[in-house]
Amino acid sequence: MQHSLHKQKDRISPLQWISWALMVLTPFLLMGAISLALGKNAWNSWPVWSNELDCWRVLQNFGIAGSGFNGMYEVTPPVGNQSVLGIAPLFFYGGFVRLFGLSRMTILICNALWLSVGALVFCAVRKPRASSAFAFTLFTIAYVPLILYISTSMTEAANYGLLLLYATFLLHYEDKRGTWSLLLALLFGLLACLYRIQYFLLFLPLAWQFGHRRFGVKTWLALLITLILSAISGLVAIVFTAPTIQSFPYHLVHADSLETAVQLLLSHTKSNLIDYFAFAKLDAIQRGFRIVYLLSIAICLFGSFVHTARQDGRLRLKFGLNTPFLLVCAWLVGSLAIIILLYETSDWWDFRMLAPVLWLTMLCLFMTGRRFAPLTMLAGCLALFVVLCCHEPIGCFADQERYTEPVRSEALTQAIEVIAFDPDADDPFDNTVRTDLSDRWQLTELEAGIGLETGWFIEDSVGRSRWLLTDMLKAPLEGYLPVFKTDGMSVYRRIEE
């Protein structure tokens, strides 16, 4: 009898299967919704932003011996020839490109597959209730940060899939305490650190679970070990990443003295804090997201010390430490602190880097039965979705040339044809183009193997690459001869010694 009841309890209902199917198909449903809203095929998205073109160039050169450097201002990584995006493009898309080649839809399809596979694994391992799966689908489709990036050739959407894989095994370890779930959570957490070093905060809840939900010696030891592993993962990423010399971390590391570094850090932090709370300067989307993020921190902080419990058939307030909410609050605050200290709160930086964190915290809270806080946070995100629907086109939707074939510059086409890949080159710079045209989609038509060094022409940033491509020479140039020139476009070749 008990066996029969247990079997009936484990039986998956048709509604549950449907909810899981929708959960797995969420990124494809979202792309379909965007296509309907635009009246254009969202999969037919052209790379427009410099980061998209950078990602394309890395993938086009993947596996080609002798390929050139990719990056900015001819500053190369310690190892390899990867761009400022590091190994992320190869990690997320490299295998797919080797199997099926690179087309305009490749990155978009891979992004959707990462999120879809993450949902599939979540359903297979966690077997969520139909209501939870439906809520996931609704929330993800209406999540504005994902909407703004899923139809671009950026790595943002794939990032959500990686985090979902981590959350799957974190929650499974919380329930089952299995060694494999612990190791897989650790693996996906370390892979996330390869992508963004601030994801070392992912190990806070994992260490707490490993320490049997007590802040004892075992928990602190686990935190120390995971921090060391995170640091190693981050160092590996740095070694294969071309430095961004305009970024604050670059200037901080290359400060003349410790005193100068401290002054830079304090000044940068003050500037970011002022900028972060200058809501009047922001568009409605970024302003709304920051408000939702700060309110989420407040809700989780409140939930860390006040929670509800059913007593005598009624819900009552209880006071005391609620560690899961405290860990979530620490993760949200820690992620924001890292952005303010080391990165930027302008040009959508905080929006892109904090959005996956907020999404994952709401998902984990909701899927573990803690419904009030994530539903409140979800309401704020849905309000932001309404704002997006009423807002003028923004982000990728403001790009006029993204969903229709851009106007082709014949002069740029002719210039690109002059630049040839040299398979016998000993120096990667012999197969590198230095250009200040970082936002021209036609740069994807450069011959495979040609590296791309972008950035404004400034002193000491020109002279190592064999090729130089520009619309108008903006700096003194020595050691180069013009090999192509027409109205609005020029190609120069380095004089060989």
XYZ file of C-alpha atoms in Angstrom:
497
model
C 0.000 0.000 0.000
C 2.782 2.430 0.978
C 4.716 1.484 -2.168
C 1.622 2.230 -4.268
C 1.121 5.634 -2.627
C 4.810 6.486 -3.089
C 4.646 5.519 -6.771
C 1.527 7.632 -7.273
C 3.223 10.578 -5.591
C 6.243 10.290 -7.914
C 4.106 10.087 -11.038
C 4.556 13.103 -13.315
C 1.278 14.669 -14.418
C 0.642 15.882 -17.995
C 0.485 19.459 -16.691
C 3.930 19.033 -15.182
C 5.335 17.735 -18.474
C 3.849 20.743 -20.278
C 5.302 23.161 -17.718
C 8.738 21.565 -18.073
C 8.561 21.742 -21.868
C 7.742 25.456 -21.666
C 10.597 25.956 -19.225
C 13.067 24.299 -21.613
C 11.703 26.245 -24.583
C 11.746 29.573 -22.729
C 14.594 31.228 -24.717
C 13.031 30.177 -28.024
C 9.630 31.447 -26.900
C 11.250 34.732 -25.929
C 12.923 35.078 -29.328
C 9.585 34.337 -30.973
C 7.876 37.002 -28.853
C 10.559 39.543 -29.767
C 10.124 38.688 -33.461
C 6.368 39.227 -33.206
C 6.806 42.519 -31.358
C 9.330 43.817 -33.894
C 7.633 42.424 -36.950
C 11.094 41.129 -37.944
C 13.037 37.924 -37.462
C 14.996 38.408 -34.219
C 17.276 35.499 -35.172
C 18.418 37.515 -38.190
C 20.385 39.894 -35.980
C 23.464 41.645 -37.316
C 26.451 42.272 -35.001
C 26.584 46.000 -34.356
C 28.397 46.673 -31.081
C 32.182 46.452 -30.731
C 31.895 43.570 -28.230
C 29.812 41.615 -30.737
C 32.351 42.163 -33.502
C 35.115 41.202 -31.083
C 33.317 37.951 -30.273
C 32.846 37.235 -33.980
C 36.510 37.796 -34.763
C 37.636 35.426 -31.983
C 35.335 32.698 -33.296
C 36.309 33.271 -36.922
C 39.969 32.791 -36.007
C 39.364 29.792 -33.736
C 41.712 26.947 -34.620
C 43.570 28.805 -37.384
C 47.350 28.540 -36.973
C 49.154 31.857 -37.122
C 46.039 33.982 -36.548
C 46.534 37.551 -35.368
C 45.966 39.270 -32.058
C 42.557 40.513 -30.973
C 42.193 43.294 -28.432
C 42.628 47.018 -27.966
C 45.540 49.373 -28.562
C 47.924 46.526 -29.468
C 48.180 45.406 -25.822
C 48.367 41.619 -25.879
C 47.424 38.968 -23.283
C 50.201 37.118 -21.419
C 49.248 33.895 -23.219
C 47.517 33.356 -26.561
C 45.879 35.889 -28.834
C 42.418 36.214 -27.308
C 40.592 39.523 -27.059
C 39.350 41.605 -24.117
C 36.546 39.020 -23.854
C 39.096 36.364 -22.914
C 38.220 32.713 -23.392
C 34.474 33.236 -22.831
C 33.532 33.157 -26.553
C 35.458 29.914 -27.053
C 34.013 28.388 -23.901
C 30.411 29.212 -24.782
C 30.507 28.800 -28.559
C 33.793 27.212 -29.674
C 32.587 23.612 -29.820
C 29.438 24.556 -31.739
C 31.457 26.599 -34.243
C 33.879 23.730 -34.862
C 30.989 21.352 -35.510
C 28.619 23.543 -37.515
C 30.615 26.575 -38.610
C 29.943 30.253 -37.916
C 26.929 32.098 -39.295
C 25.049 35.192 -38.251
C 22.683 33.084 -36.129
C 25.322 30.882 -34.474
C 25.870 32.928 -31.312
C 22.153 33.574 -30.865
C 21.340 29.871 -31.227
C 24.106 28.928 -28.769
C 22.868 31.484 -26.248
C 19.377 30.014 -26.435
C 20.753 26.471 -26.177
C 22.770 27.292 -23.059
C 19.672 28.564 -21.287
C 17.549 25.739 -22.672
C 20.018 23.036 -21.610
C 20.255 24.635 -18.174
C 16.460 24.429 -17.853
C 16.447 20.843 -19.142
C 19.008 19.734 -16.560
C 17.109 21.619 -13.861
C 13.880 19.792 -14.745
C 15.620 16.408 -14.920
C 17.373 16.811 -11.592
C 14.990 18.937 -9.533
C 11.613 17.942 -11.052
C 9.944 21.254 -10.153
C 6.218 21.521 -9.615
C 4.146 22.786 -12.513
C 3.465 26.098 -10.756
C 7.198 26.671 -10.235
C 8.046 25.820 -13.857
C 5.296 28.106 -15.168
C 6.551 30.898 -12.902
C 10.096 30.398 -14.207
C 8.897 30.670 -17.815
C 6.849 33.802 -17.132
C 9.579 35.490 -15.151
C 12.364 34.705 -17.624
C 10.384 35.766 -20.683
C 9.474 39.047 -18.978
C 12.953 39.692 -17.530
C 14.034 42.946 -19.175
C 17.844 42.479 -18.962
C 17.547 39.157 -20.782
C 15.162 40.642 -23.369
C 17.676 43.380 -24.165
C 20.557 40.968 -24.846
C 19.187 37.636 -26.040
C 18.977 38.764 -29.663
C 22.542 40.099 -29.708
C 25.880 38.394 -30.362
C 26.919 38.978 -26.752
C 27.687 36.325 -24.133
C 25.081 37.669 -21.691
C 22.300 35.149 -22.353
C 24.637 32.133 -22.228
C 25.710 33.370 -18.817
C 22.170 32.751 -17.491
C 22.318 29.137 -18.625
C 25.632 28.592 -16.834
C 24.227 30.054 -13.614
C 21.138 27.865 -13.906
C 23.346 24.769 -14.108
C 25.121 25.886 -10.944
C 21.810 26.521 -9.163
C 20.537 23.066 -10.171
C 23.289 21.220 -8.361
C 23.472 23.667 -5.460
C 19.786 23.054 -4.673
C 20.188 19.327 -5.265
C 23.095 19.230 -2.824
C 20.982 21.126 -0.299
C 18.354 18.356 -0.473
C 20.325 15.175 -1.141
C 23.854 15.916 0.170
C 25.368 13.884 -2.672
C 29.062 14.060 -3.559
C 28.364 14.383 -7.288
C 25.975 17.293 -6.813
C 28.603 19.034 -4.656
C 31.353 18.504 -7.247
C 29.145 19.608 -10.149
C 28.061 22.752 -8.278
C 31.730 23.476 -7.604
C 32.615 22.850 -11.267
C 29.955 25.177 -12.678
C 30.805 27.786 -10.049
C 34.457 27.735 -11.119
C 33.455 27.943 -14.790
C 31.345 30.972 -13.896
C 34.439 32.517 -12.251
C 36.302 32.020 -15.521
C 33.621 34.183 -17.114
C 33.320 36.816 -14.363
C 35.540 36.749 -11.310
C 32.863 38.288 -9.036
C 30.997 34.993 -9.242
C 33.251 33.717 -6.448
C 30.330 34.857 -4.276
C 28.437 31.851 -5.620
C 30.373 29.740 -3.147
C 28.856 31.401 -0.075
C 25.725 29.187 -0.045
C 27.686 26.131 -1.197
C 30.167 26.426 1.665
C 27.332 26.965 4.133
C 25.590 23.811 2.914
C 28.855 21.873 3.044
C 29.308 22.981 6.656
C 25.874 21.532 7.565
C 24.293 25.002 7.643
C 26.446 26.224 10.505
C 29.216 28.779 10.465
C 31.713 26.386 11.983
C 35.257 25.357 11.119
C 34.077 23.189 8.226
C 32.192 26.084 6.632
C 35.082 28.539 6.962
C 37.515 25.960 5.618
C 35.232 25.347 2.631
C 35.044 29.102 2.030
C 38.824 29.381 2.115
C 39.300 26.511 -0.327
C 36.674 27.821 -2.759
C 38.175 31.312 -2.595
C 41.580 29.889 -3.510
C 40.048 27.892 -6.378
C 38.137 30.993 -7.518
C 41.357 33.016 -7.487
C 43.085 30.356 -9.598
C 40.139 30.341 -12.000
C 40.264 34.128 -12.222
C 44.007 34.131 -12.838
C 43.591 31.608 -15.649
C 41.005 33.904 -17.233
C 43.284 36.944 -16.856
C 46.241 35.157 -18.437
C 44.220 34.527 -21.614
C 42.527 37.952 -21.719
C 43.848 41.016 -23.529
C 43.994 43.939 -21.066
C 41.605 46.833 -21.480
C 43.892 49.778 -20.856
C 40.966 52.162 -20.453
C 39.514 50.135 -17.576
C 39.939 51.033 -13.911
C 41.437 47.650 -12.861
C 44.225 48.145 -15.418
C 45.121 51.571 -14.015
C 44.819 50.287 -10.444
C 47.241 47.413 -11.059
C 49.690 49.684 -12.891
C 49.655 52.465 -10.268
C 53.099 53.885 -9.417
C 52.780 53.173 -5.696
C 50.470 51.722 -3.071
C 49.493 55.224 -2.000
C 48.509 56.120 -5.549
C 46.506 52.890 -5.856
C 44.584 53.655 -2.644
C 43.839 57.197 -3.834
C 42.648 55.855 -7.184
C 40.420 53.290 -5.455
C 38.850 55.857 -3.110
C 38.282 58.363 -5.902
C 36.811 55.714 -8.215
C 34.516 54.382 -5.488
C 33.252 57.865 -4.630
C 32.596 58.651 -8.293
C 30.713 55.364 -8.814
C 28.601 55.839 -5.675
C 27.554 59.309 -6.794
C 26.828 58.032 -10.293
C 24.880 54.986 -9.085
C 22.379 57.042 -7.118
C 22.076 59.813 -9.729
C 18.759 58.378 -10.923
C 17.715 61.576 -12.724
C 20.527 61.108 -15.273
C 19.401 57.606 -16.231
C 16.863 56.325 -18.720
C 13.753 54.706 -17.266
C 15.039 51.138 -17.757
C 18.344 51.538 -15.933
C 16.700 53.644 -13.232
C 13.965 51.060 -12.736
C 16.453 48.191 -12.553
C 18.551 49.925 -9.916
C 15.446 50.589 -7.835
C 14.359 46.942 -8.123
C 17.856 45.763 -7.198
C 18.078 48.003 -4.127
C 14.560 47.023 -3.024
C 15.543 43.366 -3.394
C 18.488 43.942 -1.074
C 16.154 45.595 1.438
C 13.650 42.706 1.225
C 16.366 40.087 1.730
C 17.891 42.053 4.614
C 14.480 42.256 6.290
C 13.921 38.548 5.631
C 17.276 37.780 7.250
C 15.853 38.649 10.652
C 12.077 38.528 10.260
C 10.156 35.642 8.730
C 6.710 34.079 8.849
C 5.769 30.731 10.331
C 2.451 28.969 10.635
C 1.277 28.585 14.228
C -2.171 27.432 15.342
C -3.297 27.527 11.730
C -2.277 31.163 11.263
C 0.756 32.883 9.794
C 2.749 34.762 12.407
C 5.866 36.877 12.342
C 8.963 35.295 13.841
C 12.167 37.091 14.760
C 15.587 35.487 14.485
C 18.417 34.846 12.058
C 17.294 33.419 8.693
C 20.609 32.371 7.155
C 19.450 31.646 3.558
C 18.142 35.191 3.218
C 21.280 36.572 4.846
C 23.434 34.736 2.292
C 21.296 36.026 -0.578
C 21.535 39.553 0.835
C 25.327 39.175 1.148
C 25.531 38.017 -2.461
C 23.457 40.940 -3.751
C 25.372 43.501 -1.669
C 28.745 41.904 -2.440
C 28.084 41.914 -6.192
C 27.086 45.587 -6.094
C 30.136 46.442 -3.977
C 32.479 44.792 -6.497
C 30.933 46.806 -9.332
C 31.288 50.069 -7.391
C 34.839 49.339 -6.264
C 36.396 47.898 -9.411
C 34.166 48.426 -12.417
C 31.809 51.109 -13.696
C 28.278 52.245 -12.967
C 27.927 53.815 -16.401
C 27.413 52.565 -19.938
C 25.154 49.687 -18.744
C 28.012 47.978 -16.885
C 26.161 47.476 -13.612
C 22.976 46.549 -15.479
C 24.676 43.732 -17.384
C 26.696 42.376 -14.463
C 24.063 42.567 -11.720
C 21.045 41.377 -13.725
C 22.057 37.666 -13.756
C 22.729 37.845 -9.999
C 19.249 39.185 -9.263
C 17.674 36.622 -11.590
C 19.451 33.705 -9.938
C 18.690 34.803 -6.377
C 14.980 35.089 -7.152
C 15.023 31.693 -8.839
C 16.764 29.953 -5.928
C 14.474 31.507 -3.332
C 11.346 30.665 -5.306
C 12.360 27.090 -6.086
C 13.094 26.377 -2.414
C 9.607 27.369 -1.294
C 10.429 30.863 -0.056
C 7.770 32.575 -2.113
C 6.950 35.978 -0.598
C 10.303 37.689 -1.176
C 10.887 36.458 -4.741
C 7.280 37.215 -5.704
C 7.726 40.762 -4.429
C 10.960 41.048 -6.408
C 9.196 39.501 -9.404
C 6.499 42.167 -9.214
C 9.179 44.831 -9.535
C 10.680 43.067 -12.565
C 7.257 42.793 -14.218
C 6.747 46.513 -13.627
C 10.059 47.088 -15.386
C 8.792 44.962 -18.281
C 5.745 47.239 -18.592
C 8.086 50.247 -18.660
C 10.082 48.620 -21.470
C 6.911 48.043 -23.500
C 5.974 51.722 -23.167
C 9.505 53.082 -23.541
C 11.002 54.282 -26.793
C 13.317 51.701 -28.397
C 16.397 51.220 -26.265
C 19.492 49.040 -26.247
C 19.638 46.628 -29.167
C 16.147 47.678 -30.274
C 17.413 51.206 -30.930
C 19.950 49.940 -33.478
C 18.482 50.715 -36.869
C 20.801 48.308 -38.671
C 20.414 45.306 -36.355
C 17.391 43.472 -37.801
C 17.650 44.639 -41.403
C 20.675 44.270 -43.656
C 22.876 47.311 -43.022
C 23.973 49.602 -45.794
C 27.195 48.275 -47.277
C 30.161 50.605 -47.674
C 31.804 49.754 -50.975
C 34.933 51.617 -49.938
C 35.253 49.459 -46.802
C 34.594 46.297 -48.837
C 37.415 47.178 -51.220
C 39.727 48.027 -48.329
C 39.035 44.684 -46.624
C 39.875 42.811 -49.824
C 43.377 44.307 -49.776
C 44.148 42.808 -46.341
C 45.376 39.238 -46.790
C 46.101 36.490 -44.289
C 49.693 35.226 -44.260
C 49.761 31.513 -43.284
C 53.579 31.600 -42.986
C 53.736 34.507 -40.545
C 55.917 33.971 -37.480
C 54.564 36.968 -35.570
C 50.789 37.163 -34.897
C 51.006 40.926 -35.489
C 51.802 40.122 -39.128
C 48.198 38.935 -39.380
C 46.702 41.786 -37.362
C 44.774 44.882 -38.422
C 44.890 48.038 -36.299
C 41.703 50.046 -36.780
C 39.574 52.719 -35.165
C 36.440 51.452 -36.963
C 35.337 49.177 -34.137
C 31.607 49.359 -34.827
C 31.513 48.456 -38.520
C 29.724 45.147 -39.133
C 31.684 44.616 -42.345
C 34.766 43.861 -40.247
C 33.279 40.371 -39.876
C 34.175 39.926 -43.561
C 37.893 40.149 -42.915
C 39.631 36.951 -43.951
C 39.604 34.270 -41.255
C 42.851 34.388 -39.299
C 43.174 38.170 -39.386
C 43.273 39.614 -35.863
C 41.634 42.902 -34.966
C 43.130 45.531 -32.660
C 40.672 48.369 -32.047
C 40.656 51.711 -30.232
C 41.388 55.317 -31.026
C 44.766 56.069 -32.558
C 46.849 57.438 -29.708
C 50.560 57.596 -28.983
C 52.243 54.193 -28.652
C 49.096 52.351 -29.783
C 50.112 52.029 -33.449
C 53.137 50.408 -35.014
C 53.108 46.699 -34.248
C 50.294 45.513 -36.541
C 51.134 44.866 -40.192
C 47.885 46.434 -41.386
C 46.214 49.698 -40.514
C 42.617 50.427 -41.545
C 40.936 53.791 -41.025
C 38.472 56.203 -42.565
C 40.674 59.184 -41.748
C 44.193 59.157 -40.346
C 44.033 60.799 -36.912
C 47.605 60.383 -35.633
C 51.151 60.759 -36.964
C 52.137 57.569 -38.720
C 55.662 56.299 -39.175
C 56.849 53.039 -40.694
C 53.751 52.484 -42.886
C 53.049 52.906 -46.572
C 49.572 53.442 -48.082
C 48.442 50.463 -50.160
C 44.822 51.481 -50.711
C 43.117 54.833 -50.604
C 39.711 56.030 -51.663
C 37.148 58.532 -50.448
C 36.625 57.846 -46.769
C 38.786 54.705 -46.428
C 42.513 53.916 -46.331
C 44.716 50.867 -45.766
C 48.374 51.141 -44.739
C 50.953 48.354 -44.554
C 53.879 48.261 -42.184
C 57.282 48.643 -43.845
C 59.123 45.371 -43.378
C 62.681 45.630 -42.163
